[in-house]
């Protein structure tokens, strides 16, 4: 059974860096042919795709995001990570990691999701 | 950027009803569209991918159709477990989600 688990601080100060890690079990990031993605959902609002990464390090990120983003992968730990820089209150959201199990070239629908991590940006 | 517009935003229905939700893309996305169900406090669940392919384990009362810019999700006979919010997602170019459709009890 594929499982994903987000981890990281639940509170980040404005202008700081939001850092989350997703640990995957039941599948191998390095040997699967999937992208692995990050989404977020502000309170009461819709889902937003942040970006996705392949085990080789190839990645795509949402060009509409206002805050700088970095997504990375650590195949030795079967993890991938998200860093969101210079955050503001608008970055307060539940952050989800997911497996891109249904693919169209480098883009994907997500078949397995983590339970989500609430991150609040506040001083 | 490709924009996704769902309608309606809220839908009131009764158990046993046939329910249809529409999703429109701002430009053609061929058939690269997925539908998700989300319940409060839970992660989204993939229902349909590639416009009409049913994800494993999803009940057959869920179906999807469409191509190009217009797509529909149909629930043939609404069950109590189906009251939730539904999102479409295009994955033709990058990825964009619709704003969601809440299916509530009439």
Short mmCIF file of C-alpha atoms in Angstrom, two decimals:
data_model
loop_
_atom_site.label_atom_id
_atom_site.label_comp_id
_atom_site.label_asym_id
_atom_site.label_seq_id
_atom_site.Cartn_x
_atom_site.Cartn_y
_atom_site.Cartn_z
CA UNK A 1 0.00 0.00 0.00
CA UNK A 2 1.49 3.32 -1.08
CA UNK A 3 1.56 5.90 1.71
CA UNK A 4 2.84 9.45 1.83
CA UNK A 5 3.44 11.54 4.95
CA UNK A 6 4.14 15.26 5.10
CA UNK A 7 6.32 16.64 7.90
CA UNK A 8 7.61 20.06 8.87
CA UNK A 9 6.91 23.10 11.04
CA UNK A 10 3.29 24.11 11.43
CA UNK A 11 4.13 27.78 12.02
CA UNK A 12 6.39 29.98 9.90
CA UNK A 13 7.12 33.66 10.35
CA UNK A 14 6.40 36.14 7.54
CA UNK A 15 9.35 36.56 5.15
CA UNK A 16 10.70 33.21 6.36
CA UNK A 17 11.02 29.88 4.56
CA UNK A 18 8.37 27.18 4.61
CA UNK A 19 10.02 23.76 4.43
CA UNK A 20 8.18 20.45 4.16
CA UNK A 21 9.29 16.89 3.50
CA UNK A 22 7.22 14.04 2.11
CA UNK A 23 8.25 10.52 3.09
CA UNK A 24 7.04 7.76 0.76
CA UNK A 25 6.45 4.15 1.77
CA UNK A 26 5.16 1.25 -0.28
CA UNK A 27 6.78 2.56 -3.46
CA UNK A 28 10.29 3.55 -4.50
CA UNK A 29 10.82 7.07 -5.81
CA UNK A 30 14.03 6.00 -7.57
CA UNK A 31 12.62 3.00 -9.42
CA UNK A 32 9.05 4.08 -10.14
CA UNK A 33 8.27 5.99 -13.31
CA UNK A 34 6.19 8.61 -11.58
CA UNK A 35 6.44 12.26 -10.81
CA UNK A 36 5.86 13.29 -7.20
CA UNK A 37 3.96 16.48 -6.51
CA UNK A 38 3.05 19.17 -4.03
CA UNK A 39 -0.35 20.86 -3.79
CA UNK A 40 -1.80 23.30 -1.29
CA UNK A 41 -5.25 24.44 -0.21
CA UNK A 42 -5.81 27.74 1.63
CA UNK A 43 -8.65 27.71 4.16
CA UNK A 44 -12.00 27.40 2.40
CA UNK A 45 -10.41 27.64 -1.04
CA UNK A 46 -9.57 25.41 -3.98
CA UNK A 47 -6.55 23.19 -4.53
CA UNK A 48 -3.46 24.69 -6.15
CA UNK A 49 -0.69 22.70 -7.81
CA UNK A 50 2.75 23.89 -6.65
CA UNK A 51 5.04 21.60 -8.62
CA UNK A 52 6.22 18.08 -9.37
CA UNK A 53 9.57 16.30 -9.48
CA UNK A 54 10.94 13.11 -11.05
CA UNK A 55 13.60 10.94 -9.40
CA UNK A 56 16.20 12.27 -11.85
CA UNK A 57 15.58 15.78 -10.53
CA UNK A 58 13.58 16.98 -13.51
CA UNK A 59 10.89 19.24 -12.14
CA UNK A 60 8.06 21.52 -13.13
CA UNK A 61 6.72 24.33 -11.02
CA UNK A 62 3.58 26.43 -11.20
CA UNK A 63 4.56 29.60 -13.09
CA UNK A 64 1.74 31.51 -11.38
CA UNK A 65 3.14 31.22 -7.87
CA UNK A 66 4.20 34.56 -6.39
CA UNK A 67 6.62 33.15 -3.80
CA UNK A 68 9.88 31.52 -4.99
CA UNK A 69 9.74 27.73 -4.74
CA UNK A 70 12.27 24.92 -4.71
CA UNK A 71 11.39 21.23 -4.96
CA UNK A 72 14.04 18.58 -4.42
CA UNK A 73 14.29 14.80 -4.13
CA UNK A 74 16.40 12.51 -1.93
CA UNK A 75 16.11 9.02 -3.36
CA UNK A 76 18.33 7.53 -0.62
CA UNK A 77 15.68 8.46 1.95
CA UNK A 78 12.72 7.94 -0.41
CA UNK A 79 11.70 11.53 0.25
CA UNK A 80 11.01 14.71 -1.66
CA UNK A 81 10.84 18.19 -0.27
CA UNK A 82 9.34 21.64 -0.75
CA UNK A 83 10.85 25.00 0.16
CA UNK A 84 8.74 28.13 -0.23
CA UNK A 85 10.67 31.35 0.31
CA UNK A 86 9.70 34.82 1.53
CA UNK A 87 6.31 33.61 2.69
CA UNK A 88 3.35 35.82 3.54
CA UNK A 89 0.00 35.19 5.21
CA UNK A 90 -1.34 34.22 1.78
CA UNK A 91 0.81 31.08 1.95
CA UNK A 92 -1.17 29.79 4.94
CA UNK A 93 -2.68 26.52 3.76
CA UNK A 94 -2.86 22.77 4.08
CA UNK A 95 0.03 21.37 2.04
CA UNK A 96 -0.34 17.97 0.40
CA UNK A 97 2.22 15.70 -1.23
CA UNK A 98 1.03 13.14 -3.77
CA UNK A 99 2.12 10.55 -6.34
CA UNK A 100 1.53 11.41 -9.99
CA UNK A 101 0.33 7.96 -10.94
CA UNK A 102 -1.67 8.89 -14.05
CA UNK A 103 0.61 10.60 -16.51
CA UNK A 104 0.58 12.58 -19.73
CA UNK A 105 4.23 13.14 -20.65
CA UNK A 106 5.60 15.26 -17.78
CA UNK A 107 2.23 16.13 -16.25
CA UNK A 108 0.00 14.01 -14.13
CA UNK A 109 -3.10 13.29 -12.10
CA UNK A 110 -2.42 12.25 -8.53
CA UNK A 111 -3.53 8.84 -7.29
CA UNK A 112 -2.04 8.65 -3.78
CA UNK A 113 -2.02 11.60 -1.39
CA UNK A 114 -0.65 12.35 2.04
CA UNK A 115 -3.02 13.41 4.78
CA UNK A 116 -1.88 17.03 4.53
CA UNK A 117 0.10 19.37 6.75
CA UNK A 118 -1.39 22.60 8.08
CA UNK A 119 1.10 25.46 7.80
CA UNK A 120 0.30 28.88 9.20
CA UNK A 121 2.31 31.98 8.36
CA UNK A 122 2.15 34.36 11.29
CA UNK A 123 4.43 36.35 13.56
CA UNK B 1 -2.05 29.70 -18.11
CA UNK B 2 -4.98 27.32 -18.58
CA UNK B 3 -7.97 28.28 -16.45
CA UNK B 4 -10.53 25.72 -15.30
CA UNK B 5 -14.09 26.81 -14.53
CA UNK B 6 -16.55 24.51 -12.78
CA UNK B 7 -20.30 24.87 -12.61
CA UNK B 8 -22.29 25.01 -10.52
CA UNK B 9 -20.35 26.12 -7.44
CA UNK B 10 -22.92 24.45 -5.19
CA UNK B 11 -25.45 21.78 -6.04
CA UNK B 12 -28.30 20.62 -3.80
CA UNK B 13 -29.48 17.08 -4.44
CA UNK B 14 -31.19 14.12 -2.82
CA UNK B 15 -30.10 10.52 -2.42
CA UNK B 16 -30.87 8.68 -5.64
CA UNK B 17 -30.61 11.77 -7.86
CA UNK B 18 -28.56 11.90 -11.04
CA UNK B 19 -25.97 14.65 -10.66
CA UNK B 20 -23.89 16.35 -13.35
CA UNK B 21 -20.99 18.74 -12.81
CA UNK B 22 -19.37 20.65 -15.67
CA UNK B 23 -15.77 21.75 -16.06
CA UNK B 24 -14.61 24.08 -18.85
CA UNK B 25 -11.02 24.74 -19.87
CA UNK B 26 -9.88 28.10 -21.25
CA UNK B 27 -8.15 26.26 -24.12
CA UNK B 28 -8.14 22.73 -25.44
CA UNK B 29 -6.66 20.13 -23.10
CA UNK B 30 -7.55 17.11 -25.27
CA UNK B 31 -8.62 14.46 -22.73
CA UNK B 32 -6.11 15.27 -19.98
CA UNK B 33 -8.60 15.92 -17.25
CA UNK B 34 -9.09 14.33 -13.83
CA UNK B 35 -11.86 14.50 -11.25
CA UNK B 36 -11.39 14.32 -7.48
CA UNK B 37 -13.71 13.99 -4.50
CA UNK B 38 -12.77 15.76 -1.26
CA UNK B 39 -14.47 15.52 2.11
CA UNK B 40 -13.88 18.03 4.93
CA UNK B 41 -10.48 17.61 6.58
CA UNK B 42 -9.43 14.89 4.14
CA UNK B 43 -7.12 14.65 1.17
CA UNK B 44 -8.64 14.57 -2.31
CA UNK B 45 -9.44 11.17 -3.82
CA UNK B 46 -8.90 10.51 -7.51
CA UNK B 47 -12.12 9.35 -9.20
CA UNK B 48 -11.57 9.76 -12.93
CA UNK B 49 -8.48 10.33 -15.09
CA UNK B 50 -8.01 10.91 -18.80
CA UNK B 51 -11.53 12.37 -18.87
CA UNK B 52 -13.41 9.06 -18.66
CA UNK B 53 -11.20 6.36 -17.11
CA UNK B 54 -12.45 5.16 -13.75
CA UNK B 55 -9.78 4.90 -11.07
CA UNK B 56 -9.46 1.47 -9.47
CA UNK B 57 -11.89 0.94 -6.60
CA UNK B 58 -14.18 3.84 -7.51
CA UNK B 59 -17.87 2.87 -7.79
CA UNK B 60 -19.28 2.62 -11.29
CA UNK B 61 -21.97 5.20 -10.55
CA UNK B 62 -19.23 7.77 -11.23
CA UNK B 63 -18.51 8.51 -14.87
CA UNK B 64 -16.72 11.19 -16.84
CA UNK B 65 -16.99 12.44 -20.39
CA UNK B 66 -15.78 15.18 -22.69
CA UNK B 67 -12.77 16.35 -24.63
CA UNK B 68 -11.24 19.60 -25.78
CA UNK B 69 -12.63 22.28 -23.50
CA UNK B 70 -15.83 20.86 -22.01
CA UNK B 71 -16.08 17.97 -19.57
CA UNK B 72 -18.67 16.48 -17.25
CA UNK B 73 -18.67 14.33 -14.14
CA UNK B 74 -21.88 12.36 -13.61
CA UNK B 75 -23.01 10.50 -10.52
CA UNK B 76 -25.80 8.23 -11.72
CA UNK B 77 -27.56 7.63 -8.39
CA UNK B 78 -26.31 9.82 -5.56
CA UNK B 79 -25.44 7.94 -2.37
CA UNK B 80 -25.07 9.36 1.17
CA UNK B 81 -21.30 8.94 0.94
CA UNK B 82 -21.17 11.15 -2.18
CA UNK B 83 -21.94 14.45 -0.44
CA UNK B 84 -18.59 16.19 -0.80
CA UNK B 85 -16.72 18.76 -2.89
CA UNK B 86 -15.57 17.77 -6.38
CA UNK B 87 -12.63 19.25 -8.26
CA UNK B 88 -11.52 18.95 -11.85
CA UNK B 89 -7.83 19.16 -12.76
CA UNK B 90 -6.19 19.63 -16.15
CA UNK B 91 -2.79 18.04 -16.68
CA UNK B 92 -2.28 18.79 -20.33
CA UNK B 93 0.14 21.63 -19.62
CA UNK B 94 1.42 21.99 -16.08
CA UNK B 95 -1.62 21.52 -13.82
CA UNK B 96 -4.62 23.59 -12.83
CA UNK B 97 -7.55 22.77 -10.59
CA UNK B 98 -11.07 24.09 -10.88
CA UNK B 99 -12.61 26.07 -8.03
CA UNK B 100 -14.71 23.14 -6.83
CA UNK B 101 -18.36 22.09 -6.73
CA UNK B 102 -19.95 21.34 -3.38
CA UNK B 103 -22.66 18.68 -3.52
CA UNK B 104 -24.92 19.19 -0.54
CA UNK B 105 -28.03 17.51 0.80
CA UNK B 106 -31.27 19.02 -0.48
#
